[in-house]
PDB file of C-alpha atoms in Angstrom:
ATOM      1  CA  ASP B   1     -12.203  30.513  40.007  1.00 97.00           C
ATOM      2  CA  ILE B   2      -9.676  27.874  41.161  1.00 98.00           C
ATOM      3  CA  VAL B   3      -6.944  27.445  38.392  1.00 98.00           C
ATOM      4  CA  MET B   4      -5.334  24.033  38.319  1.00 98.00           C
ATOM      5  CA  THR B   5      -1.649  23.978  36.945  1.00 98.00           C
ATOM      6  CA  GLN B   6      -0.046  20.652  35.955  1.00 98.00           C
ATOM      7  CA  SER B   7       3.604  20.067  35.159  1.00 95.00           C
ATOM      8  CA  PRO B   8       5.256  19.009  33.243  1.00 96.00           C
ATOM      9  CA  ASP B   9       3.029  19.126  30.121  1.00 98.00           C
ATOM     10  CA  SER B  10       4.572  15.729  28.955  1.00 98.00           C
ATOM     11  CA  LEU B  11       7.346  13.349  30.200  1.00 97.00           C
ATOM     12  CA  ALA B  12       9.000  10.266  28.904  1.00 98.00           C
ATOM     13  CA  VAL B  13       9.779   7.560  31.350  1.00 97.00           C
ATOM     14  CA  SER B  14      11.601   4.108  30.935  1.00 97.00           C
ATOM     15  CA  LEU B  15       9.531   1.207  31.577  1.00 98.00           C
ATOM     16  CA  GLY B  16       9.924   0.160  35.350  1.00 97.00           C
ATOM     17  CA  GLU B  17      11.024   3.788  36.405  1.00 98.00           C
ATOM     18  CA  ARG B  18       9.075   6.277  38.447  1.00 98.00           C
ATOM     19  CA  ALA B  19       6.844   9.116  36.877  1.00 98.00           C
ATOM     20  CA  THR B  20       5.870  11.951  38.812  1.00 98.00           C
ATOM     21  CA  ILE B  21       3.240  14.561  37.832  1.00 98.00           C
ATOM     22  CA  ASN B  22       2.634  17.923  39.768  1.00 98.00           C
ATOM     23  CA  CYS B  23      -0.521  19.798  40.197  1.00 98.00           C
ATOM     24  CA  LYS B  24      -0.812  23.056  41.816  1.00 98.00           C
ATOM     25  CA  SER B  25      -4.208  25.016  42.684  1.00 98.00           C
ATOM     26  CA  SER B  26      -4.531  28.653  42.787  1.00 98.00           C
ATOM     27  CA  GLN B  27      -6.414  28.268  46.096  1.00 98.00           C
ATOM     28  CA  SER B  28      -6.390  25.662  48.874  1.00 98.00           C
ATOM     29  CA  VAL B  29      -8.681  22.858  48.199  1.00 98.00           C
ATOM     30  CA  LEU B  30      -8.344  21.623  51.730  1.00 97.00           C
ATOM     31  CA  HIS B  31     -11.832  21.709  53.654  1.00 96.00           C
ATOM     32  CA  SER B  32     -10.662  22.276  57.188  1.00 94.00           C
ATOM     33  CA  PRO B  33     -13.915  20.918  58.878  1.00 94.00           C
ATOM     34  CA  ASN B  34     -13.307  17.245  57.470  1.00 94.00           C
ATOM     35  CA  ASN B  35      -9.606  17.548  56.759  1.00 95.00           C
ATOM     36  CA  LYS B  36     -10.164  16.435  53.113  1.00 97.00           C
ATOM     37  CA  ASN B  37      -8.630  17.684  50.062  1.00 98.00           C
ATOM     38  CA  TYR B  38     -11.219  18.018  47.292  1.00 98.00           C
ATOM     39  CA  LEU B  39      -8.774  16.907  44.520  1.00 98.00           C
ATOM     40  CA  ALA B  40      -9.035  13.899  41.995  1.00 98.00           C
ATOM     41  CA  TRP B  41      -6.537  12.472  39.405  1.00 98.00           C
ATOM     42  CA  TYR B  42      -7.924  10.903  36.091  1.00 98.00           C
ATOM     43  CA  GLN B  43      -6.238   8.873  33.662  1.00 98.00           C
ATOM     44  CA  GLN B  44      -7.317   9.250  29.848  1.00 98.00           C
ATOM     45  CA  LYS B  45      -5.979   6.681  27.292  1.00 97.00           C
ATOM     46  CA  PRO B  46      -6.254   7.574  23.570  1.00 94.00           C
ATOM     47  CA  ARG B  47      -9.790   7.355  22.213  1.00 93.00           C
ATOM     48  CA  GLN B  48     -11.158   6.446  25.591  1.00 97.00           C
ATOM     49  CA  PRO B  49     -13.018   8.524  28.312  1.00 98.00           C
ATOM     50  CA  PRO B  50     -11.237   9.458  31.419  1.00 98.00           C
ATOM     51  CA  THR B  51     -11.154   7.167  34.441  1.00 98.00           C
ATOM     52  CA  VAL B  52     -10.661   8.071  38.057  1.00 98.00           C
ATOM     53  CA  LEU B  53      -7.397   6.948  39.857  1.00 98.00           C
ATOM     54  CA  ILE B  54      -7.432   8.917  42.887  1.00 98.00           C
ATOM     55  CA  TYR B  55      -9.872  10.990  44.949  1.00 98.00           C
ATOM     56  CA  TRP B  56      -9.490  12.977  47.980  1.00 98.00           C
ATOM     57  CA  ALA B  57      -6.044  13.421  47.005  1.00 98.00           C
ATOM     58  CA  SER B  58      -4.735  10.210  48.038  1.00 98.00           C
ATOM     59  CA  THR B  59      -7.332   7.579  48.040  1.00 98.00           C
ATOM     60  CA  ARG B  60      -6.975   5.091  45.272  1.00 98.00           C
ATOM     61  CA  GLU B  61      -9.934   3.948  43.456  1.00 97.00           C
ATOM     62  CA  SER B  62     -11.209   0.352  43.719  1.00 96.00           C
ATOM     63  CA  GLY B  63      -9.131  -1.756  40.971  1.00 97.00           C
ATOM     64  CA  VAL B  64      -6.387   0.696  40.448  1.00 98.00           C
ATOM     65  CA  PRO B  65      -2.871  -0.782  40.753  1.00 97.00           C
ATOM     66  CA  ASP B  66      -1.022   0.196  43.792  1.00 96.00           C
ATOM     67  CA  ARG B  67       1.764   1.495  41.802  1.00 98.00           C
ATOM     68  CA  PHE B  68      -0.288   4.647  41.427  1.00 98.00           C
ATOM     69  CA  SER B  69      -0.427   7.045  44.511  1.00 98.00           C
ATOM     70  CA  GLY B  70      -1.490  10.452  45.073  1.00 98.00           C
ATOM     71  CA  SER B  71       0.023  12.871  47.801  1.00 98.00           C
ATOM     72  CA  GLY B  72      -0.128  16.570  48.881  1.00 98.00           C
ATOM     73  CA  SER B  73      -2.412  18.978  50.604  1.00 98.00           C
ATOM     74  CA  GLY B  74      -3.577  22.507  50.312  1.00 97.00           C
ATOM     75  CA  THR B  75      -2.352  23.773  46.921  1.00 98.00           C
ATOM     76  CA  ASP B  76       0.218  21.397  45.983  1.00 98.00           C
ATOM     77  CA  PHE B  77      -0.223  17.616  44.947  1.00 98.00           C
ATOM     78  CA  THR B  78       1.424  14.840  43.168  1.00 98.00           C
ATOM     79  CA  LEU B  79       0.570  11.778  41.178  1.00 98.00           C
ATOM     80  CA  THR B  80       3.304   9.185  41.305  1.00 98.00           C
ATOM     81  CA  ILE B  81       3.623   5.934  39.097  1.00 98.00           C
ATOM     82  CA  SER B  82       6.194   3.974  41.066  1.00 98.00           C
ATOM     83  CA  SER B  83       7.002   1.497  38.161  1.00 97.00           C
ATOM     84  CA  LEU B  84       5.796   2.591  34.732  1.00 98.00           C
ATOM     85  CA  GLN B  85       4.248   0.065  32.663  1.00 98.00           C
ATOM     86  CA  ALA B  86       3.551   0.145  28.959  1.00 97.00           C
ATOM     87  CA  GLU B  87      -0.312   0.404  29.729  1.00 97.00           C
ATOM     88  CA  ASP B  88       0.121   3.589  31.597  1.00 98.00           C
ATOM     89  CA  VAL B  89       0.777   5.633  28.586  1.00 98.00           C
ATOM     90  CA  ALA B  90      -2.036   8.197  28.849  1.00 98.00           C
ATOM     91  CA  VAL B  91      -2.733  11.687  29.762  1.00 98.00           C
ATOM     92  CA  TYR B  92      -3.415  12.564  33.257  1.00 98.00           C
ATOM     93  CA  TYR B  93      -5.413  15.228  34.623  1.00 98.00           C
ATOM     94  CA  CYS B  94      -5.967  16.644  38.146  1.00 98.00           C
ATOM     95  CA  GLN B  95      -9.386  18.141  39.025  1.00 98.00           C
ATOM     96  CA  GLN B  96     -10.724  20.103  42.045  1.00 98.00           C
ATOM     97  CA  TYR B  97     -14.156  19.675  43.406  1.00 98.00           C
ATOM     98  CA  TYR B  98     -13.797  22.333  46.048  1.00 98.00           C
ATOM     99  CA  SER B  99     -15.929  24.725  44.438  1.00 96.00           C
ATOM    100  CA  THR B 100     -17.706  25.677  41.217  1.00 95.00           C
ATOM    101  CA  PRO B 101     -16.764  26.087  38.493  1.00 97.00           C
ATOM    102  CA  LEU B 102     -15.125  22.769  38.746  1.00 98.00           C
ATOM    103  CA  THR B 103     -11.827  22.761  37.133  1.00 98.00           C
ATOM    104  CA  PHE B 104      -9.141  20.432  35.377  1.00 98.00           C
ATOM    105  CA  GLY B 105      -5.592  20.857  35.022  1.00 98.00           C
ATOM    106  CA  GLY B 106      -4.346  21.090  31.392  1.00 98.00           C
ATOM    107  CA  GLY B 107      -3.047  17.633  31.540  1.00 98.00           C
ATOM    108  CA  THR B 108       0.056  15.749  31.384  1.00 98.00           C
ATOM    109  CA  LYS B 109       1.135  13.318  28.581  1.00 98.00           C
ATOM    110  CA  VAL B 110       3.146  10.292  29.863  1.00 98.00           C
ATOM    111  CA  GLU B 111       5.176   8.287  27.154  1.00 98.00           C
ATOM    112  CA  ILE B 112       7.674   5.667  27.333  1.00 97.00           C
ATOM    113  CA  LYS B 113      11.263   6.333  26.696  1.00 96.00           C
TER     114      LYS B 113
ATOM    115  CA  GLU U   1     -22.760  -2.561  36.149  1.00 96.00           C
ATOM    116  CA  VAL U   2     -22.889   1.202  35.857  1.00 97.00           C
ATOM    117  CA  GLN U   3     -23.379   2.414  32.285  1.00 98.00           C
ATOM    118  CA  LEU U   4     -23.874   5.934  30.819  1.00 98.00           C
ATOM    119  CA  LEU U   5     -24.848   6.224  27.221  1.00 98.00           C
ATOM    120  CA  GLU U   6     -24.941   9.530  25.545  1.00 98.00           C
ATOM    121  CA  SER U   7     -26.717  10.410  22.397  1.00 98.00           C
ATOM    122  CA  GLY U   8     -27.643  13.626  20.347  1.00 98.00           C
ATOM    123  CA  GLY U   9     -24.443  14.656  19.091  1.00 97.00           C
ATOM    124  CA  ASP U  10     -24.534  16.209  15.665  1.00 97.00           C
ATOM    125  CA  SER U  11     -22.943  18.708  13.218  1.00 98.00           C
ATOM    126  CA  VAL U  12     -24.806  21.963  13.346  1.00 98.00           C
ATOM    127  CA  GLN U  13     -24.409  25.549  12.194  1.00 98.00           C
ATOM    128  CA  PRO U  14     -23.288  28.418  14.289  1.00 98.00           C
ATOM    129  CA  GLY U  15     -26.272  29.863  16.045  1.00 98.00           C
ATOM    130  CA  GLY U  16     -28.160  26.503  16.027  1.00 98.00           C
ATOM    131  CA  SER U  17     -29.373  23.997  18.934  1.00 98.00           C
ATOM    132  CA  LEU U  18     -28.962  20.582  19.999  1.00 98.00           C
ATOM    133  CA  ARG U  19     -30.250  18.452  22.921  1.00 98.00           C
ATOM    134  CA  LEU U  20     -27.738  15.862  24.268  1.00 98.00           C
ATOM    135  CA  SER U  21     -28.961  13.078  26.470  1.00 98.00           C
ATOM    136  CA  CYS U  22     -27.229  10.542  28.946  1.00 98.00           C
ATOM    137  CA  ALA U  23     -28.968   7.372  29.886  1.00 98.00           C
ATOM    138  CA  GLY U  24     -27.876   6.060  33.188  1.00 98.00           C
ATOM    139  CA  SER U  25     -28.192   2.293  34.635  1.00 97.00           C
ATOM    140  CA  GLY U  26     -26.877   0.025  37.105  1.00 97.00           C
ATOM    141  CA  PHE U  27     -27.053   2.612  39.822  1.00 97.00           C
ATOM    142  CA  THR U  28     -29.661   4.634  41.747  1.00 97.00           C
ATOM    143  CA  PHE U  29     -29.753   7.580  39.371  1.00 98.00           C
ATOM    144  CA  SER U  30     -31.593   9.820  41.563  1.00 97.00           C
ATOM    145  CA  SER U  31     -28.970   9.716  44.439  1.00 97.00           C
ATOM    146  CA  TYR U  32     -26.105  11.117  42.447  1.00 98.00           C
ATOM    147  CA  ALA U  33     -25.171  14.393  40.932  1.00 98.00           C
ATOM    148  CA  MET U  34     -24.534  14.259  37.217  1.00 98.00           C
ATOM    149  CA  SER U  35     -22.290  16.384  35.016  1.00 98.00           C
ATOM    150  CA  TRP U  36     -21.291  17.125  31.344  1.00 98.00           C
ATOM    151  CA  VAL U  37     -17.721  17.630  30.459  1.00 98.00           C
ATOM    152  CA  ARG U  38     -16.358  18.348  27.092  1.00 98.00           C
ATOM    153  CA  GLN U  39     -13.037  17.926  25.214  1.00 98.00           C
ATOM    154  CA  ALA U  40     -12.332  19.716  21.970  1.00 98.00           C
ATOM    155  CA  PRO U  41     -10.397  17.989  19.342  1.00 97.00           C
ATOM    156  CA  GLY U  42      -6.734  17.373  20.722  1.00 96.00           C
ATOM    157  CA  LYS U  43      -7.411  19.594  23.764  1.00 98.00           C
ATOM    158  CA  GLY U  44      -7.812  18.995  27.472  1.00 98.00           C
ATOM    159  CA  LEU U  45     -11.074  18.317  29.587  1.00 98.00           C
ATOM    160  CA  GLU U  46     -13.424  21.275  30.408  1.00 98.00           C
ATOM    161  CA  TRP U  47     -16.134  20.950  32.955  1.00 98.00           C
ATOM    162  CA  VAL U  48     -19.515  22.279  31.469  1.00 98.00           C
ATOM    163  CA  SER U  49     -22.332  21.765  34.075  1.00 98.00           C
ATOM    164  CA  LEU U  50     -23.593  19.883  36.960  1.00 98.00           C
ATOM    165  CA  ILE U  51     -26.923  19.252  38.369  1.00 98.00           C
ATOM    166  CA  ARG U  52     -27.651  17.926  41.916  1.00 98.00           C
ATOM    167  CA  SER U  53     -29.276  14.689  42.506  1.00 96.00           C
ATOM    168  CA  SER U  54     -32.670  16.175  43.238  1.00 93.00           C
ATOM    169  CA  GLY U  55     -32.352  18.613  40.184  1.00 91.00           C
ATOM    170  CA  GLY U  56     -32.756  21.379  42.548  1.00 91.00           C
ATOM    171  CA  SER U  57     -29.453  23.118  41.993  1.00 96.00           C
ATOM    172  CA  THR U  58     -27.576  23.563  38.738  1.00 98.00           C
ATOM    173  CA  TYR U  59     -24.155  24.891  37.882  1.00 98.00           C
ATOM    174  CA  TYR U  60     -22.351  26.139  34.733  1.00 98.00           C
ATOM    175  CA  ALA U  61     -19.033  27.104  33.523  1.00 98.00           C
ATOM    176  CA  ASP U  62     -19.110  30.764  32.333  1.00 97.00           C
ATOM    177  CA  SER U  63     -18.287  29.768  28.849  1.00 98.00           C
ATOM    178  CA  VAL U  64     -21.862  28.246  28.518  1.00 98.00           C
ATOM    179  CA  LYS U  65     -23.901  30.004  30.999  1.00 98.00           C
ATOM    180  CA  GLY U  66     -26.989  31.479  29.454  1.00 98.00           C
ATOM    181  CA  ARG U  67     -26.823  29.448  26.423  1.00 98.00           C
ATOM    182  CA  PHE U  68     -26.895  25.775  27.887  1.00 98.00           C
ATOM    183  CA  THR U  69     -29.404  24.409  30.261  1.00 98.00           C
ATOM    184  CA  ILE U  70     -28.929  21.036  32.326  1.00 98.00           C
ATOM    185  CA  SER U  71     -31.845  19.050  33.663  1.00 98.00           C
ATOM    186  CA  ARG U  72     -32.478  15.356  34.610  1.00 98.00           C
ATOM    187  CA  ASP U  73     -35.605  13.040  34.646  1.00 97.00           C
ATOM    188  CA  ASN U  74     -34.937  10.760  37.640  1.00 97.00           C
ATOM    189  CA  SER U  75     -38.038   8.798  36.594  1.00 97.00           C
ATOM    190  CA  LYS U  76     -36.380   7.769  33.530  1.00 98.00           C
ATOM    191  CA  ASN U  77     -32.761   7.857  34.847  1.00 98.00           C
ATOM    192  CA  THR U  78     -31.748  10.436  32.105  1.00 98.00           C
ATOM    193  CA  LEU U  79     -29.759  13.505  32.044  1.00 98.00           C
ATOM    194  CA  PHE U  80     -30.087  16.256  29.342  1.00 98.00           C
ATOM    195  CA  LEU U  81     -28.065  19.175  28.140  1.00 98.00           C
ATOM    196  CA  GLN U  82     -30.042  21.863  25.803  1.00 98.00           C
ATOM    197  CA  MET U  83     -27.458  23.663  23.849  1.00 98.00           C
ATOM    198  CA  ASN U  84     -28.582  26.826  22.248  1.00 98.00           C
ATOM    199  CA  SER U  85     -26.747  29.632  20.344  1.00 98.00           C
ATOM    200  CA  LEU U  86     -24.036  27.207  19.474  1.00 98.00           C
ATOM    201  CA  ARG U  87     -20.580  28.545  18.655  1.00 98.00           C
ATOM    202  CA  VAL U  88     -17.654  27.032  16.627  1.00 98.00           C
ATOM    203  CA  GLU U  89     -15.717  26.871  19.935  1.00 98.00           C
ATOM    204  CA  ASP U  90     -18.498  24.431  21.321  1.00 98.00           C
ATOM    205  CA  THR U  91     -17.017  21.776  19.044  1.00 98.00           C
ATOM    206  CA  ALA U  92     -16.102  18.891  21.236  1.00 98.00           C
ATOM    207  CA  VAL U  93     -16.913  15.444  22.536  1.00 98.00           C
ATOM    208  CA  TYR U  94     -19.327  15.626  25.401  1.00 98.00           C
ATOM    209  CA  TYR U  95     -19.060  13.240  28.237  1.00 98.00           C
ATOM    210  CA  CYS U  96     -21.766  12.435  30.868  1.00 98.00           C
ATOM    211  CA  ALA U  97     -20.314  11.876  34.122  1.00 98.00           C
ATOM    212  CA  LYS U  98     -21.499  10.451  37.486  1.00 98.00           C
ATOM    213  CA  ALA U  99     -20.525  12.044  40.576  1.00 97.00           C
ATOM    214  CA  THR U 100     -19.640  10.060  43.813  1.00 96.00           C
ATOM    215  CA  GLY U 101     -21.961  12.419  45.919  1.00 91.00           C
ATOM    216  CA  SER U 102     -25.197  14.231  45.689  1.00 91.00           C
ATOM    217  CA  ASP U 103     -23.741  17.673  45.033  1.00 91.00           C
ATOM    218  CA  TYR U 104     -20.713  19.349  43.169  1.00 91.00           C
ATOM    219  CA  ASP U 105     -18.308  18.508  46.059  1.00 93.00           C
ATOM    220  CA  ALA U 106     -17.480  14.984  44.696  1.00 93.00           C
ATOM    221  CA  SER U 107     -15.100  13.333  42.127  1.00 95.00           C
ATOM    222  CA  PHE U 108     -16.416  11.474  38.993  1.00 98.00           C
ATOM    223  CA  ASP U 109     -16.309   7.822  39.044  1.00 97.00           C
ATOM    224  CA  TYR U 110     -18.036   6.862  35.916  1.00 98.00           C
ATOM    225  CA  TRP U 111     -18.077   8.438  32.434  1.00 98.00           C
ATOM    226  CA  GLY U 112     -19.932   7.768  29.337  1.00 98.00           C
ATOM    227  CA  GLN U 113     -18.110   7.038  25.996  1.00 98.00           C
ATOM    228  CA  GLY U 114     -19.033  10.587  24.896  1.00 98.00           C
ATOM    229  CA  THR U 115     -20.984  12.286  22.005  1.00 98.00           C
ATOM    230  CA  LEU U 116     -19.417  14.574  19.310  1.00 98.00           C
ATOM    231  CA  VAL U 117     -20.837  18.043  18.756  1.00 98.00           C
ATOM    232  CA  THR U 118     -19.597  19.832  15.703  1.00 98.00           C
ATOM    233  CA  VAL U 119     -20.575  23.390  15.242  1.00 98.00           C
ATOM    234  CA  SER U 120     -19.398  24.612  11.683  1.00 97.00           C
ATOM    235  CA  SER U 121     -20.629  26.591   8.770  1.00 94.00           C
TER     236      SER U 121
END
């Protein structure tokens, strides 16, 4: 099984400042034949289901603000919120879809400082 | 507009059974893999099971293998999860999620609102 490890567990960032969340997979999720990383990021606001922000590690979902960006390859990935807004308070999860069982990271809670 | 509507959640005793349903609309249901993801109270997301678009292949987390069965009726745009031998640790909100492709190698682009399953004596 591919284990997804997120860090930090939580972070508090001032409005307008950058937030950075890390995700590390225990095995590479890069599929060499198509050079794609099978990694997605989700946002979950309180009392709501998750919504996808990023897929293929760096492709932003339609309608997602461009302050959200994903980067990384192989086993190390980052979600960056370039300028934190109040509506970004949420828990963020990474997920690999390279192999089954599909696995999620433990989540990172983002709050306003 | 894509919609996923779960139903069937309830409170049951350990060892009991439940059948969850998820009705999909606003997309070609038969073209996409579908999955169940659960979230225990105050905890993170846990993938439970996935079924290919055709229904020909199914996948399970080890924690539910042999107890849960995923299925779909593409003629009725409905996904199911039959849950047997329920345990206290199965208590969670169960989300239905639509994949962006026909198999497991795809992210989830739409999620339902979830249905609560409580297993308690």
